[in-house]
């Protein structure tokens, strides 16, 4: 049967800290997790350089198109195309923050589930970011409220090249959940956030 959960990390090379946190959680809890597929480094060349862009100077999260010429993206597409996942979780880091957390969701959580999510995050010692996610990015500039932003497929700019747009539009995933872990946080806090997110998601989405 097809795995229900798609896990991604390492699409940006300067967001490498969370990768080891996800790997560690999976190693400890693999037997209790739902069937999943995990790609730790979407862009191995960006990770090697520890930069946002890959070896060809591109931000891969702007080049997810059917006709992409990027080998790293083509490889990811080939891996995931055969499957239909209920949920994709793509772990990112916002390099500006030390404690502030937020998450993108392509399907709107109920008020009760949002309340639970927020309290779950606060319990880790992180804070909930409120403000504009990236005022300098023409494809973003979204207002985040208390750590949560609803970003449906219909609201995405045309030709944005986001990974989740391609995954959703092709029916590879039903829902995308993209947490932004504070990039300047301690590894302890990053691990706590990853653990809290896994527990929240498996319970809330009944995976």
Coordinates of C-alpha atoms in Angstrom, one line a residue, residues 19-149:
X19 CA 17.5 17.5 9.3
X20 CA 19.3 15.7 12.1
X21 CA 16.3 16.4 14.4
X22 CA 13.9 14.8 12.0
X23 CA 16.2 11.8 11.4
X24 CA 16.6 11.3 15.2
X25 CA 12.9 11.4 15.8
X26 CA 12.3 8.9 13.0
X27 CA 15.0 6.6 14.2
X28 CA 13.4 6.5 17.7
X29 CA 9.8 6.2 16.6
X30 CA 9.9 4.5 13.2
X31 CA 7.8 1.5 14.4
X32 CA 5.0 3.7 15.7
X33 CA 4.8 6.1 12.8
X34 CA 2.4 5.6 9.9
X35 CA 3.9 4.4 6.6
X36 CA 6.1 7.2 5.3
X37 CA 8.6 8.2 2.7
X38 CA 11.4 10.6 3.8
X39 CA 13.7 12.6 1.6
X40 CA 16.2 14.2 4.0
X41 CA 18.0 16.3 1.4
X42 CA 15.8 17.6 -1.4
X43 CA 18.9 19.6 -2.5
X44 CA 22.1 17.7 -1.6
X45 CA 24.2 20.4 -3.4
X46 CA 22.7 23.2 -1.4
X47 CA 23.2 21.3 1.9
X48 CA 26.9 20.7 0.9
X49 CA 27.3 24.4 0.4
X50 CA 25.1 25.4 3.4
X51 CA 23.5 28.1 1.3
X52 CA 19.9 28.8 0.3
X53 CA 20.7 28.1 -3.3
X54 CA 22.0 25.0 -4.9
X55 CA 25.2 24.4 -6.8
X56 CA 23.6 25.9 -9.9
X57 CA 22.7 29.1 -7.9
X58 CA 19.0 28.4 -7.7
X59 CA 16.5 28.3 -4.9
X60 CA 14.9 25.0 -5.7
X61 CA 11.7 25.9 -3.9
X62 CA 11.0 28.2 -6.9
X63 CA 11.6 25.6 -9.6
X64 CA 9.2 22.8 -9.1
X65 CA 7.7 22.6 -12.6
X66 CA 6.9 19.6 -14.8
X67 CA 9.5 20.8 -17.4
X68 CA 12.1 21.6 -14.8
X69 CA 15.7 21.1 -15.9
X70 CA 17.0 20.8 -12.4
X71 CA 18.4 17.3 -11.8
X72 CA 17.8 17.5 -8.0
X73 CA 14.1 18.3 -8.5
X74 CA 13.7 15.7 -11.3
X75 CA 15.1 13.1 -8.9
X76 CA 12.6 14.1 -6.2
X77 CA 9.7 14.1 -8.7
X78 CA 10.6 10.6 -9.9
X79 CA 10.6 9.3 -6.3
X80 CA 7.2 10.7 -5.3
X81 CA 5.2 10.5 -8.5
X82 CA 4.0 6.9 -8.0
X83 CA 2.4 7.7 -4.7
X84 CA -0.7 9.4 -3.3
X85 CA 0.1 10.8 0.2
X86 CA -2.5 12.1 2.6
X87 CA 0.0 14.6 4.1
X88 CA 3.3 16.2 3.1
X89 CA 5.3 17.8 5.9
X90 CA 8.3 19.8 4.6
X91 CA 10.5 21.0 7.4
X92 CA 12.1 24.4 6.9
X93 CA 13.9 26.9 9.1
X94 CA 13.4 30.7 9.2
X95 CA 17.0 31.9 9.6
X96 CA 15.8 35.2 11.2
X97 CA 14.4 33.8 14.4
X98 CA 15.7 32.4 17.6
X99 CA 12.4 31.3 19.2
X100 CA 9.6 32.4 16.8
X101 CA 7.7 29.6 15.1
X102 CA 5.1 29.5 12.3
X103 CA 3.6 27.0 10.0
X104 CA 1.9 27.1 6.5
X105 CA -1.2 24.9 6.0
X106 CA -2.9 24.3 2.7
X107 CA -6.1 23.1 4.4
X108 CA -7.6 25.1 7.2
X109 CA -7.5 23.6 10.6
X110 CA -10.6 23.8 12.8
X111 CA -10.5 26.5 15.5
X112 CA -10.0 23.8 18.1
X113 CA -7.2 22.1 16.3
X114 CA -5.4 25.5 15.8
X115 CA -5.8 26.2 19.5
X116 CA -4.2 22.8 20.3
X117 CA -1.4 23.4 17.8
X118 CA -0.6 26.7 19.3
X119 CA -0.5 25.4 22.9
X120 CA 1.6 22.4 21.7
X121 CA 4.2 24.8 20.3
X122 CA 4.2 27.1 23.3
X123 CA 4.9 24.1 25.6
X124 CA 8.2 23.5 23.8
X125 CA 9.4 27.0 24.9
X126 CA 9.0 28.5 21.4
X127 CA 6.9 31.5 20.7
X128 CA 4.3 32.1 18.0
X129 CA 5.3 34.4 15.3
X130 CA 2.8 37.1 14.2
X131 CA 3.7 39.3 11.2
X132 CA 4.7 39.1 7.5
X133 CA 6.5 35.9 6.7
X134 CA 8.8 37.4 4.0
X135 CA 8.1 41.0 2.9
X136 CA 10.9 40.8 0.3
X137 CA 9.5 37.8 -1.6
X138 CA 6.9 38.6 -4.2
X139 CA 5.5 35.1 -4.0
X140 CA 5.0 35.3 -0.2
X141 CA 4.4 38.4 1.9
X142 CA 1.7 36.6 3.9
X143 CA 0.4 37.6 7.3
X144 CA 1.0 35.0 9.9
X145 CA -1.3 35.1 13.0
X146 CA 0.0 33.5 16.2
X147 CA 2.2 31.0 14.3
X148 CA -0.3 29.9 11.7
X149 CA -1.1 30.8 8.1

